[in-house]
CSV table of C-alpha atoms in Angstrom, one decimal:
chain,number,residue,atom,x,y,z
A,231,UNK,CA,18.2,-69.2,-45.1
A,232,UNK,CA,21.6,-71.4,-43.9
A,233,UNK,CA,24.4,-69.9,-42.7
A,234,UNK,CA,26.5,-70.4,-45.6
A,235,UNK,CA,24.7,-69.5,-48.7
A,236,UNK,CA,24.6,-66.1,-50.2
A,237,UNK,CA,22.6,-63.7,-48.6
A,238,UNK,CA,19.1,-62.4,-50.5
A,239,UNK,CA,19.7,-59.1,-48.4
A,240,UNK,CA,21.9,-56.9,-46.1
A,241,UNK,CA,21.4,-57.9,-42.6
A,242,UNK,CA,21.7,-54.5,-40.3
A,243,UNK,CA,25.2,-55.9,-39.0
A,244,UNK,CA,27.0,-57.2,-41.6
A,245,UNK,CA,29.4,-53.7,-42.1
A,246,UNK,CA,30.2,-54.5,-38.9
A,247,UNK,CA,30.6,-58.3,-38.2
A,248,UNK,CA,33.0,-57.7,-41.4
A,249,UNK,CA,35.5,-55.0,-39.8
A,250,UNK,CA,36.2,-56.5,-36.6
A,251,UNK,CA,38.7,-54.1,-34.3
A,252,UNK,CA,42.1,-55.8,-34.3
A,253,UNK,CA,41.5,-59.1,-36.2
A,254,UNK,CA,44.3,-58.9,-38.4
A,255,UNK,CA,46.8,-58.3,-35.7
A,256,UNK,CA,45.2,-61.0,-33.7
A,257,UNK,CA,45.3,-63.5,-36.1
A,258,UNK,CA,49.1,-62.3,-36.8
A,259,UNK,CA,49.7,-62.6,-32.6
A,260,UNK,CA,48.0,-65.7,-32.6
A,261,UNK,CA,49.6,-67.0,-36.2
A,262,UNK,CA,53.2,-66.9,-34.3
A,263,UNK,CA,52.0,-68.6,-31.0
A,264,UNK,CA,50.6,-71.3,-32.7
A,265,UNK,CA,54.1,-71.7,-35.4
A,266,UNK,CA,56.1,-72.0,-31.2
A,267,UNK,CA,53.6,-73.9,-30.0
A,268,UNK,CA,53.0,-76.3,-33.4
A,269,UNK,CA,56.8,-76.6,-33.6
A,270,UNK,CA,57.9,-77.4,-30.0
A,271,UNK,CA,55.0,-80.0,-29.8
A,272,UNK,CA,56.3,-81.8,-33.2
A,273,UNK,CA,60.2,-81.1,-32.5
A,274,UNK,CA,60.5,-84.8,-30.8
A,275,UNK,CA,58.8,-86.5,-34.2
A,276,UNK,CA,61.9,-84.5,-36.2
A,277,UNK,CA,64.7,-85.4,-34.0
A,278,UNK,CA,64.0,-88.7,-33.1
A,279,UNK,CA,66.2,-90.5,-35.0
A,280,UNK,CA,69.3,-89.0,-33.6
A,281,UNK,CA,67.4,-88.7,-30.2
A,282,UNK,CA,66.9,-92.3,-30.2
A,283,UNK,CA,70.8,-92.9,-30.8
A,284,UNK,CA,71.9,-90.9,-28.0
A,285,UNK,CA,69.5,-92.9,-25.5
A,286,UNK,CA,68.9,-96.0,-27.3
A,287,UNK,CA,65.2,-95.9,-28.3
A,288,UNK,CA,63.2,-97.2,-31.1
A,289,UNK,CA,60.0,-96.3,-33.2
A,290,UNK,CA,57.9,-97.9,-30.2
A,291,UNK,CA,59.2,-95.5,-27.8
A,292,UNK,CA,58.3,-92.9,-30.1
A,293,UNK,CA,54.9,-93.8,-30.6
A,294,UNK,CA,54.6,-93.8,-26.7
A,295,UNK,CA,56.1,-90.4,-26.4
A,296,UNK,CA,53.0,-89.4,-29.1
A,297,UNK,CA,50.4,-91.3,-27.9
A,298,UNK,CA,50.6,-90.4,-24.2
A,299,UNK,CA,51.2,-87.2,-25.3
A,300,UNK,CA,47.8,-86.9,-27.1
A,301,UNK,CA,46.3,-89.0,-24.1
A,302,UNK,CA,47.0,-86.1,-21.4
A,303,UNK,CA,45.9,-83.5,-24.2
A,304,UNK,CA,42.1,-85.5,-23.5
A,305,UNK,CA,41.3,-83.4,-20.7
A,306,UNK,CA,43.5,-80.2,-20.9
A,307,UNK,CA,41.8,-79.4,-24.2
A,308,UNK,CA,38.6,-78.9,-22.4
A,309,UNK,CA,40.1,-77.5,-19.2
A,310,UNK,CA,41.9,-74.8,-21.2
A,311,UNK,CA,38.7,-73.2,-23.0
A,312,UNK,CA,37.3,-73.6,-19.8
A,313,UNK,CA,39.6,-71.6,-17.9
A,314,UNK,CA,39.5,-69.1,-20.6
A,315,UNK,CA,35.6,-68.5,-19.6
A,316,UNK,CA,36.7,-67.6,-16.7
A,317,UNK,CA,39.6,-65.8,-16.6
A,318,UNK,CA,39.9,-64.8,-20.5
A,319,UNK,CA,41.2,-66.2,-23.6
A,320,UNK,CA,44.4,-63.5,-23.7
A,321,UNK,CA,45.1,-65.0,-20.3
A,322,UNK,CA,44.5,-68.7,-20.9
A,323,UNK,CA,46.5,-68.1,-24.4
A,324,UNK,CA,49.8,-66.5,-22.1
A,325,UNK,CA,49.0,-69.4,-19.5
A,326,UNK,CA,49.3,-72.4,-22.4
A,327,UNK,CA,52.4,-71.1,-24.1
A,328,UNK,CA,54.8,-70.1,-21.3
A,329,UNK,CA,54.0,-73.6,-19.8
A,330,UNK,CA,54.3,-75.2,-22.7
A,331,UNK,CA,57.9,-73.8,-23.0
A,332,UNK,CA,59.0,-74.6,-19.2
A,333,UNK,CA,58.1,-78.2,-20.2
A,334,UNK,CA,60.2,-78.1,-23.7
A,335,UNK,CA,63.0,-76.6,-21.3
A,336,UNK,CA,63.1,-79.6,-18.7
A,337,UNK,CA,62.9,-82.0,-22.0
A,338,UNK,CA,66.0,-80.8,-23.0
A,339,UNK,CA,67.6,-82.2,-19.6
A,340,UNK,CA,66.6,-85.5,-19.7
A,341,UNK,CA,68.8,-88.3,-19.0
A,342,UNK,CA,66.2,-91.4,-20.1
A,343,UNK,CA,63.7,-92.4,-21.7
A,344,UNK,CA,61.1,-91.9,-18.7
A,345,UNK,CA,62.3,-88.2,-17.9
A,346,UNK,CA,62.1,-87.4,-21.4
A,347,UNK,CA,58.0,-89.0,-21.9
A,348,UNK,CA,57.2,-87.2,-18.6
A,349,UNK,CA,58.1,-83.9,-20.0
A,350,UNK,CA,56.9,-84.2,-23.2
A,351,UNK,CA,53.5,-85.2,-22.2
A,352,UNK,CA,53.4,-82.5,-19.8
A,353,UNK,CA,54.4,-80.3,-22.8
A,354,UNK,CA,51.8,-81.5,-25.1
A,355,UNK,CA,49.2,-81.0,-22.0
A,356,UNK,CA,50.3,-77.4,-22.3
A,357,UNK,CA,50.5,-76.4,-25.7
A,358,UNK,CA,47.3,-78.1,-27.0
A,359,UNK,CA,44.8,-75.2,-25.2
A,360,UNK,CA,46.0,-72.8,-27.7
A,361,UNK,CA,44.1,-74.7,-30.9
A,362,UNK,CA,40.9,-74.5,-29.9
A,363,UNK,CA,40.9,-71.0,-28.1
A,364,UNK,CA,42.6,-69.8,-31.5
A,365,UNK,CA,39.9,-71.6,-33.9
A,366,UNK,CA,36.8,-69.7,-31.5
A,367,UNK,CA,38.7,-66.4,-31.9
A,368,UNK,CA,39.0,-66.2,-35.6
A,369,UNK,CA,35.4,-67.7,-35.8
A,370,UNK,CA,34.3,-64.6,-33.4
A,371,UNK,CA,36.7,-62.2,-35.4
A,372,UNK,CA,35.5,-63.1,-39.3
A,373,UNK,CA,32.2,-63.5,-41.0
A,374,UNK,CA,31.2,-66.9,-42.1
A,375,UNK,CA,32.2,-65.9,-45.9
A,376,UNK,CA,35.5,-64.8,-44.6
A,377,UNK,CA,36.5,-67.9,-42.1
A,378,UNK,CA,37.9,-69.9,-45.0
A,379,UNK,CA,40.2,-67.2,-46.3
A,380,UNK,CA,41.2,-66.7,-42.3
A,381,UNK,CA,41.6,-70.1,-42.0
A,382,UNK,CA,43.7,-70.5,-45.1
A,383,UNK,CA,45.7,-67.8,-44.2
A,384,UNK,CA,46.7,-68.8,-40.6
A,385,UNK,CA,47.9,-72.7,-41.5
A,386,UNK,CA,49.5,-71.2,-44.7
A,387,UNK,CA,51.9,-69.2,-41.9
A,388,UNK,CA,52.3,-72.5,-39.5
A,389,UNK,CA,53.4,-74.2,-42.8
A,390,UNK,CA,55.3,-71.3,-44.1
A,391,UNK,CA,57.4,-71.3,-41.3
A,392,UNK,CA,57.7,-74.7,-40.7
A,393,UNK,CA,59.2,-74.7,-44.5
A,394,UNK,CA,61.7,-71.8,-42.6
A,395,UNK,CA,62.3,-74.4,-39.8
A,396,UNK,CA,63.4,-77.3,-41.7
A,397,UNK,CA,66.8,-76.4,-42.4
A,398,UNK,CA,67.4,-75.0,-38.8
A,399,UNK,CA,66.1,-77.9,-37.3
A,400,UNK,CA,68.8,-80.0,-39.7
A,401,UNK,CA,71.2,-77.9,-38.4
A,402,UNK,CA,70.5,-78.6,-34.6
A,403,UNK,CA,70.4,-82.4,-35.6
A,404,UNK,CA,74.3,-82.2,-36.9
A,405,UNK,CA,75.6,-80.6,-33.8
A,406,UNK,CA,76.6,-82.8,-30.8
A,407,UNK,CA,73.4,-83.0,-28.2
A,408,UNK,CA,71.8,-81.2,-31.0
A,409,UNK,CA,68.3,-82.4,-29.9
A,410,UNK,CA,68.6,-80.7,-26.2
A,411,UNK,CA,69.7,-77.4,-28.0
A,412,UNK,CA,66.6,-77.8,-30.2
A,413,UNK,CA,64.4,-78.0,-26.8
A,414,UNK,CA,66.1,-75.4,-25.1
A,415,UNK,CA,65.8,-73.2,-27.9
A,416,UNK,CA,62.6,-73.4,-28.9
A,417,UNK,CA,61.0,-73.7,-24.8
A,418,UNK,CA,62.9,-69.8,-24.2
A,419,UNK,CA,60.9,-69.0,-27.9
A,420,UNK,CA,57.5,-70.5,-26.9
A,421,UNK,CA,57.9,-68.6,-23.2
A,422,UNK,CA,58.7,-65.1,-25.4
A,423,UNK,CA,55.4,-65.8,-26.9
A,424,UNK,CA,53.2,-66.3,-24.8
A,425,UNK,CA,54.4,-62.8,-23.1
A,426,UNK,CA,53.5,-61.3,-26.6
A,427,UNK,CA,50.1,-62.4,-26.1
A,428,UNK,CA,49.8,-59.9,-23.3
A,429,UNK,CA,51.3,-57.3,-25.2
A,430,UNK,CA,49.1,-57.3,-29.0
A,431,UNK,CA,46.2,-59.2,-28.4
A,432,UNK,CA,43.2,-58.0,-28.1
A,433,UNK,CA,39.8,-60.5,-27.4
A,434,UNK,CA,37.0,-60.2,-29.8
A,435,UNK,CA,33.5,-60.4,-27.8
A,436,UNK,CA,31.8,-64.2,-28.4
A,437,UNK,CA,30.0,-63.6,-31.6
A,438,UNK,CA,30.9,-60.8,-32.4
A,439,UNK,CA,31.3,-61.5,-36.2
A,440,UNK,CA,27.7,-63.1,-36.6
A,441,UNK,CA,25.6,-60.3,-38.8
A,442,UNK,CA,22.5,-61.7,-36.8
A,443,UNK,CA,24.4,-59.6,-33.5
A,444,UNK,CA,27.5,-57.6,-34.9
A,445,UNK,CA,25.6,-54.2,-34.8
A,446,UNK,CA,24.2,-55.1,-31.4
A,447,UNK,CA,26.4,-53.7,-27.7
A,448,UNK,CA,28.4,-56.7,-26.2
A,449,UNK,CA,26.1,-56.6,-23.6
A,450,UNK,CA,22.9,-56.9,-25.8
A,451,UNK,CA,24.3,-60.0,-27.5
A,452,UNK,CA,22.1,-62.6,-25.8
A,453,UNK,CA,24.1,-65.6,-25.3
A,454,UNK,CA,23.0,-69.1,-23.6
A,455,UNK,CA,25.2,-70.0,-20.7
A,456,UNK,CA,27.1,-73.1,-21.4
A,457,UNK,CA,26.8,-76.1,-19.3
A,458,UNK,CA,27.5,-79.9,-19.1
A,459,UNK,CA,23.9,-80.5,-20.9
A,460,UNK,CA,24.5,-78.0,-23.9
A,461,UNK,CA,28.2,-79.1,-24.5
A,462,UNK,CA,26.8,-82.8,-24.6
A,463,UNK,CA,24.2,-81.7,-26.7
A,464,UNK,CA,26.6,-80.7,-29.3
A,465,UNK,CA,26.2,-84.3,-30.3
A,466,UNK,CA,22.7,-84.0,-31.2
A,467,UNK,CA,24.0,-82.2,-34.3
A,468,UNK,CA,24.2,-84.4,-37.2
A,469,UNK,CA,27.1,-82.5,-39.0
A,470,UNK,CA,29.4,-82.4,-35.7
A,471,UNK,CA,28.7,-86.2,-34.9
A,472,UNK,CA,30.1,-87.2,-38.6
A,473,UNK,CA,33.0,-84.3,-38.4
A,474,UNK,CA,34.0,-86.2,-35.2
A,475,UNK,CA,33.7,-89.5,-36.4
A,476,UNK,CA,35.9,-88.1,-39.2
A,477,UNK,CA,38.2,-86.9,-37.5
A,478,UNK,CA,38.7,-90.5,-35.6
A,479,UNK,CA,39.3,-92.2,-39.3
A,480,UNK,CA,41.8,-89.4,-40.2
A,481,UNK,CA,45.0,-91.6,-40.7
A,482,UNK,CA,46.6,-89.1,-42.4
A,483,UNK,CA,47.8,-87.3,-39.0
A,484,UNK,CA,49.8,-90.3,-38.9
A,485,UNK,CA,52.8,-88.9,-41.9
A,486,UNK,CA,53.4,-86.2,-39.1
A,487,UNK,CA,54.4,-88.9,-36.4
A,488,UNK,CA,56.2,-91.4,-38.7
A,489,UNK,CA,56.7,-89.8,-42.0
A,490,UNK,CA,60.5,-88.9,-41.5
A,491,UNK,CA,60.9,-92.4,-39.8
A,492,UNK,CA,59.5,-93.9,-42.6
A,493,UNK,CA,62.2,-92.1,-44.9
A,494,UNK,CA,65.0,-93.1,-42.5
A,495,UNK,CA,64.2,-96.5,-41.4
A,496,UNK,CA,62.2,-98.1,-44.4
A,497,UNK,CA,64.1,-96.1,-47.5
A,498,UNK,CA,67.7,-95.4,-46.2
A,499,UNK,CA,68.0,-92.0,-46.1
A,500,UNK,CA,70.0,-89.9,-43.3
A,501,UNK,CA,67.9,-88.0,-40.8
A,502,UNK,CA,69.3,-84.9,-42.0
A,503,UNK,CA,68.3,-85.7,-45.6
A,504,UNK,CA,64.3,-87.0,-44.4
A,505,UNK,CA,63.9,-83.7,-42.4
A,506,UNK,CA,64.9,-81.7,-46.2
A,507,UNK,CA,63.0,-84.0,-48.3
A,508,UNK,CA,59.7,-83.7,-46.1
A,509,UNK,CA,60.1,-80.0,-46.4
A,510,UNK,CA,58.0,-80.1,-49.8
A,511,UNK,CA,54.7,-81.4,-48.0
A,512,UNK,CA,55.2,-77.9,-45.9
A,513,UNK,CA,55.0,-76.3,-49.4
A,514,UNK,CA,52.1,-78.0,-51.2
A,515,UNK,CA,50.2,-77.3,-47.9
A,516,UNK,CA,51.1,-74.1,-47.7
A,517,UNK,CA,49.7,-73.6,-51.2
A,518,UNK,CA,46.7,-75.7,-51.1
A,519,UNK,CA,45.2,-74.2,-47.6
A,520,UNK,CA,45.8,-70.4,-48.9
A,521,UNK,CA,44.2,-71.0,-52.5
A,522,UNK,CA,41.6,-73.0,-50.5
A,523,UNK,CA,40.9,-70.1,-48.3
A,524,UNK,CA,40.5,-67.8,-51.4
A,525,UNK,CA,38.9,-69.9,-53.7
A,526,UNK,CA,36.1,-71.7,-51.1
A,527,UNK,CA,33.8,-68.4,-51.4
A,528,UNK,CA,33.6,-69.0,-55.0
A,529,UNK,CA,33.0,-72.5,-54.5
A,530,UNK,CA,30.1,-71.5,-51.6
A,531,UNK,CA,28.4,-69.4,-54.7
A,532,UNK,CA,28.5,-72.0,-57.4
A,533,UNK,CA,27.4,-74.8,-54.5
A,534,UNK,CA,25.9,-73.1,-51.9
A,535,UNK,CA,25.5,-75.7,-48.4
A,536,UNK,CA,27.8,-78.3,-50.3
A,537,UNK,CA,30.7,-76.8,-52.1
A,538,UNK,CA,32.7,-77.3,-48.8
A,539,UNK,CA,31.4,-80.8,-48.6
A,540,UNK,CA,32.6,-81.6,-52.0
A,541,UNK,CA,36.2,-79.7,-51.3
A,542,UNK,CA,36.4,-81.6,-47.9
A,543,UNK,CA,35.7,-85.4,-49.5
A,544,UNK,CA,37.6,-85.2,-52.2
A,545,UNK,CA,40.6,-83.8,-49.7
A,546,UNK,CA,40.2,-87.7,-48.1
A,547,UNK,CA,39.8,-89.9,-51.2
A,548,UNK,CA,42.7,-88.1,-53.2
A,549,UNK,CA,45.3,-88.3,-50.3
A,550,UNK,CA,44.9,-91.6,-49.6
A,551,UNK,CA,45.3,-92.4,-53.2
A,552,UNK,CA,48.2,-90.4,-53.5
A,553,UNK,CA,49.4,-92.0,-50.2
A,554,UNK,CA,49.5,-95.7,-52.1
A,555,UNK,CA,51.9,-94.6,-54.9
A,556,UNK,CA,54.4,-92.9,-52.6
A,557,UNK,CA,54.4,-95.1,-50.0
A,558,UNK,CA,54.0,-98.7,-51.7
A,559,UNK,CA,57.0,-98.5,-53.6
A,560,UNK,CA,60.4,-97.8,-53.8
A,561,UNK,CA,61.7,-95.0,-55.3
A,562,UNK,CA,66.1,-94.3,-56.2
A,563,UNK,CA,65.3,-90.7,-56.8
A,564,UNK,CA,64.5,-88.3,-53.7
A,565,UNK,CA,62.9,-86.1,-55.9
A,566,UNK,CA,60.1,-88.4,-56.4
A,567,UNK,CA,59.8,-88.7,-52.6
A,568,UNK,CA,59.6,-84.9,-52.5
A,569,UNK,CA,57.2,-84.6,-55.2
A,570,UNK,CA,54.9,-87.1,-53.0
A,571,UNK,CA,55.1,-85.3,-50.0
A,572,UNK,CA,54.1,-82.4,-51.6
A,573,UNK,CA,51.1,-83.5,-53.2
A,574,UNK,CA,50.4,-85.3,-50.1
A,575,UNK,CA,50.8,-82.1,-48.1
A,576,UNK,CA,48.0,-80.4,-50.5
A,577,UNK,CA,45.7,-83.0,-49.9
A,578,UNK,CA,46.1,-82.0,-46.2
A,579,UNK,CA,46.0,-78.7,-46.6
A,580,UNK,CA,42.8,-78.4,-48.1
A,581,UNK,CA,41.0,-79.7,-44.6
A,582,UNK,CA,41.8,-76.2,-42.5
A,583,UNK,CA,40.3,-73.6,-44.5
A,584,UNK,CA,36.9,-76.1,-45.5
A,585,UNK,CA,36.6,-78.0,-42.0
A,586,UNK,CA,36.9,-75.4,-39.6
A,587,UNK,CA,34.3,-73.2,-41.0
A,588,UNK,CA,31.5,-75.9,-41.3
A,589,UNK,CA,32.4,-77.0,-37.5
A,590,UNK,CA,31.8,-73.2,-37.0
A,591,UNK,CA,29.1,-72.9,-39.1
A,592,UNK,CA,26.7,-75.3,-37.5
A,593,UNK,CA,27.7,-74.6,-33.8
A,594,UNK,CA,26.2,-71.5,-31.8
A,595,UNK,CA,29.2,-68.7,-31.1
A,596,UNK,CA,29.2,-69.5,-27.3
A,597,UNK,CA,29.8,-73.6,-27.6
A,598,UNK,CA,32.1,-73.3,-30.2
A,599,UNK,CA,35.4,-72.9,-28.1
A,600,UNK,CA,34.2,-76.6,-26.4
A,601,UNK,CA,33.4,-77.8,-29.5
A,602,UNK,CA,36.7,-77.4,-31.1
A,603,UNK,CA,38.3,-78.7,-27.7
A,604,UNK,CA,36.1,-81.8,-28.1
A,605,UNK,CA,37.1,-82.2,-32.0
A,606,UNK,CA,41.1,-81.0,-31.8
A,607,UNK,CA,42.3,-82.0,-28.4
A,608,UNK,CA,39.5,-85.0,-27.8
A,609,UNK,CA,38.5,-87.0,-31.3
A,610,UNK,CA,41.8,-86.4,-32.8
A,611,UNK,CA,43.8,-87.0,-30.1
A,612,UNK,CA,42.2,-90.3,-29.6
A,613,UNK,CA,43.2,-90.7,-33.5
A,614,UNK,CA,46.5,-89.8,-33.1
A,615,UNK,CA,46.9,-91.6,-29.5
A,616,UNK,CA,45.5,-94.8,-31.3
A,617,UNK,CA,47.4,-94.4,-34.6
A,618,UNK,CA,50.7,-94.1,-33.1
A,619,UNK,CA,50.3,-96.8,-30.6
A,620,UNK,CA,49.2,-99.4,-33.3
A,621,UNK,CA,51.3,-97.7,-35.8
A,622,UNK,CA,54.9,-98.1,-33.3
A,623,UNK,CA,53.8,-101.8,-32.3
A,624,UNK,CA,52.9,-102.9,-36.2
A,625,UNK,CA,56.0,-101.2,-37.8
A,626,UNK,CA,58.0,-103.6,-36.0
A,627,UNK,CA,56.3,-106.6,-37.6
A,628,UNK,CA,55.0,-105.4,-40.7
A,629,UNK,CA,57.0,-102.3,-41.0
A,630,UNK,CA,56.1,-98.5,-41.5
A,631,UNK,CA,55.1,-99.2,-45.0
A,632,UNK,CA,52.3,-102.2,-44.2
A,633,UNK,CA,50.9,-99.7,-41.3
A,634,UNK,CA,50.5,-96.5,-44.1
A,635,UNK,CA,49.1,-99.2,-46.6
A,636,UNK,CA,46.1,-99.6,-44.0
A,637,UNK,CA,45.9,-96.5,-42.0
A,638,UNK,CA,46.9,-93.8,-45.0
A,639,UNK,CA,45.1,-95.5,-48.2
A,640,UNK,CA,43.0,-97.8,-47.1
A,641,UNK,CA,41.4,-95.9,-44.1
A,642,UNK,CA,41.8,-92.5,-45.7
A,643,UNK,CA,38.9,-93.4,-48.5
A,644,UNK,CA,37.0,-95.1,-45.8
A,645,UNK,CA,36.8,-91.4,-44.0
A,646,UNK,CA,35.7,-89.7,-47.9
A,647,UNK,CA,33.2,-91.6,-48.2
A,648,UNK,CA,31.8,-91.1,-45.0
A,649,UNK,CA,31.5,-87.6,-45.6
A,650,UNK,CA,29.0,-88.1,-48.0
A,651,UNK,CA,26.5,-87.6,-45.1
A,652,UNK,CA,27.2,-84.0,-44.8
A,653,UNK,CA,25.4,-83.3,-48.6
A,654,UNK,CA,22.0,-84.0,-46.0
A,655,UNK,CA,23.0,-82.5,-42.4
A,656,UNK,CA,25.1,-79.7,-43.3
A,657,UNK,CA,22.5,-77.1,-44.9
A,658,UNK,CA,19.8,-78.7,-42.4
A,659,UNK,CA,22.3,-77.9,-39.1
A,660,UNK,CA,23.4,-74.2,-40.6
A,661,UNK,CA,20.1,-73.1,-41.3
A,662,UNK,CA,19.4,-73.9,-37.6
A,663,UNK,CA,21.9,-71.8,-36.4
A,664,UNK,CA,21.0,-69.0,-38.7
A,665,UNK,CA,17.2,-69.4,-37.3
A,666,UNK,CA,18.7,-69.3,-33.7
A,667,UNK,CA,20.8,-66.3,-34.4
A,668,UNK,CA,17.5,-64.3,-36.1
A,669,UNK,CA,15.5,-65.5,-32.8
A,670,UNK,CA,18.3,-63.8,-30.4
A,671,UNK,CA,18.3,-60.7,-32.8
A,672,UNK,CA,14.8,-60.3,-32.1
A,673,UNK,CA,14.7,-60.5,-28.5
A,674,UNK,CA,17.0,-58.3,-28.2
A,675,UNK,CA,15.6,-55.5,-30.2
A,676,UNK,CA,12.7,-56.3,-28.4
A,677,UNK,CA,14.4,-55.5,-24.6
């Protein structure tokens, strides 16, 4: 049986893997680090525009503050999950955010354009270990069935309160040096968080929400010790290698980077007016990722193995369609503008609760931390390193609007259809895990 259809029978532990101790305050603790770290790392993309005023930049320098950014996140990803092996993943978690926040500190003091990258990419370096630490703890703290519904639950509240965020982040941008407050501000916030970590978290044990092991002690849970070979071997599963080749074609990470440029520069409209009329994306992806995450079970028991497939593709194809209309053409109404970014947030917000599970669902529970380091802080920071380099030297010859013609439309459909490979490897790949997982049950019963 795969790891994602509907179980014939009870296993012994699935009471258990379904109540684990603590997961709903973790994934609240762990909801609010994430909204800091999310919002500090993308505070740069929302005050640019008066940023670059006050020390005379353009949209190239801030496709070099992303890019380089996203470069240094490369290794750290990796580094972070591995430092959590060994010292813990509350620890690690405390370690990324208060870090993270010294850096947003020092970027509020900087005088030019080099003190400024340096501090920002140092901050990106820092902030980035919490994604994929946080993606292996709610996969070791829900059930496969349930993942979706955590998933949706926990991007709903980073959108939620980035919709909260909006307006206060207008509100630093009117202000004189309003971009250093912004920094200051949110580096003491991330640096408060990261000390609530040690206060209301509490680790779930690596698999501890597979039914295969639930029932079993922590210390009967037989685990394979992860090395250089087994972390390279994650390529030798079909589903990952297309999720990661996904993830490199996924141009729509690029609206985050350039989308309030694009409003500002390419349309007319005031900073302050761009950062409000972006706010609807925050809303349709808020909407989309928690009806997602409550209405992918159903979908799982109508199309077992491919439901998620069919939710993820159609994520791809319909935002780059939806991309064309509100990009390649002008509009005199900002209401239309919103109405696109909202749709255009849905689109994106279906890919948490649908993606994450299926990475999760065909990885074994002690690779999975790497694995989403590999895909979050490696494959799509490639994306985004490459998208806003090309992206901030193109806009100044063919502007923002030629770039999201190729990179959101055109590439966006490229990356649905390319998905179309998962209706094969996915059931294959999650029926191997779910073998692997019986095996380990066995052997340990048998001890």
């Amino acid at each position: 049986m795969d790891a994602s259809s509907p179980a014939t029978s009870v296993r012994p532990g699935a009471a258990q893997a379904a109540d684990i101790p603590h997961r709903w305050r973790n994934l609240a603790v762990l909801s609010g680090v994430s909204v800091v770290d999310n919002t500090e790392a993308g505070l740069i993309n929302t005050v640019f525009p008066t940023l670059a005023a006050a020390l005379r930049l353009n949209s190239g320098h801030l496709g070099l503050i992303a890019a380089l950014g996203k470069i240094a996140s490369v290794p750290a990803g990796p580094f972070w999950v591995w430092l959590a092996g060994r010292i813990g993943r509350r620890a690690t978690l405390t370690a990324t955010t208060v870090t993270g926040g010294l850096f947003g500190l020092a970027a509020g003091f900087s005088q030019n354009f080099v003190q400024l990258l340096i501090c920002c990419t140092l901050m990106s370096a820092a902030v980035i270990g919490s994604s994929p630490i946080t993606m292996a703890v709610i996969a070791d703290s829900f059930p496969d069935e349930q993942r979706a519904r955590a998933n949706g639950i926990f991007f709903g509240t980073l959108q939620v309160a980035g919709i909260v965020l909006g307006p206060v982040m207008a509100a630093f941008v009117g202000l004189e040096d309003g971009w250093r407050w912004a920094l200051w501000t949110l580096g003491g916030v991330c640096i408060g968080a990261g000390l609530l970590v040690v206060a209301l978290y509490k680790d779930p044990d690596i698999g501890a929400a597979e039914e295969q092991l639930a029932d079993l002690a922590a210390e009967e849970r037989p685990k394979a010790k992860v090395t250089v070979a087994s972390v390279i071997g994650l390529f030798r599963i079909p589903t990952y290698t297309v999720m990661m080749l996904s993830r490199l074609l996924s141009g729509h990470l690029l609206i985050i980077i350039f989308g309030v440029q694009f409003l500002v520069s390419e349309r007319g409209i005031s900073n302050s007016t761009a950062i409000l009329v972006a706010l609807p994306f925050g809303i349709g992806y808020s909407v989309a990722t928690l009806g997602a995450g409550f209405l992918l079970p159903r979908i799982d028991r109508l199309m077992p193995s491919r439901g998620r497939v069919l939710v993820l593709q159609l994520a791809q194809i319909l935002f780059g369609v939806i991309a064309f209309f509100g990009t390649q053409f002008r509009y005199e109404s900002i209401g239309v503008y919103a109405l696109f970014w909202a749709l255009l947030g849905a689109c994106q917000g279906l890919n948490p609760p649908v993606n994450r599970p299926i990475v999760a669902a065909v990885v074994l529970p002690e690779l999975r931390g790497q694995a989403y380091a590999i895909w979050l802080t490696v494959f799509e920071t490639i994306a985004w390193a490459l998208f806003s380099l090309l992206a901030g030297a193109l806009a100044a010859t063919i502007g923002i609007q030629g770039v999201f013609l190729w990179v959101l439309v055109i590439l966006m459909i490229v990356n649905g259809l390319l998905l179309s490979i998962l209706y094969v490897t996915y059931p294959r790949d999650t029926g191997r895990v779910g073998e692997t997982l019986d095996f380990r049950r066995q052997q340990a019963l048998s001890n």
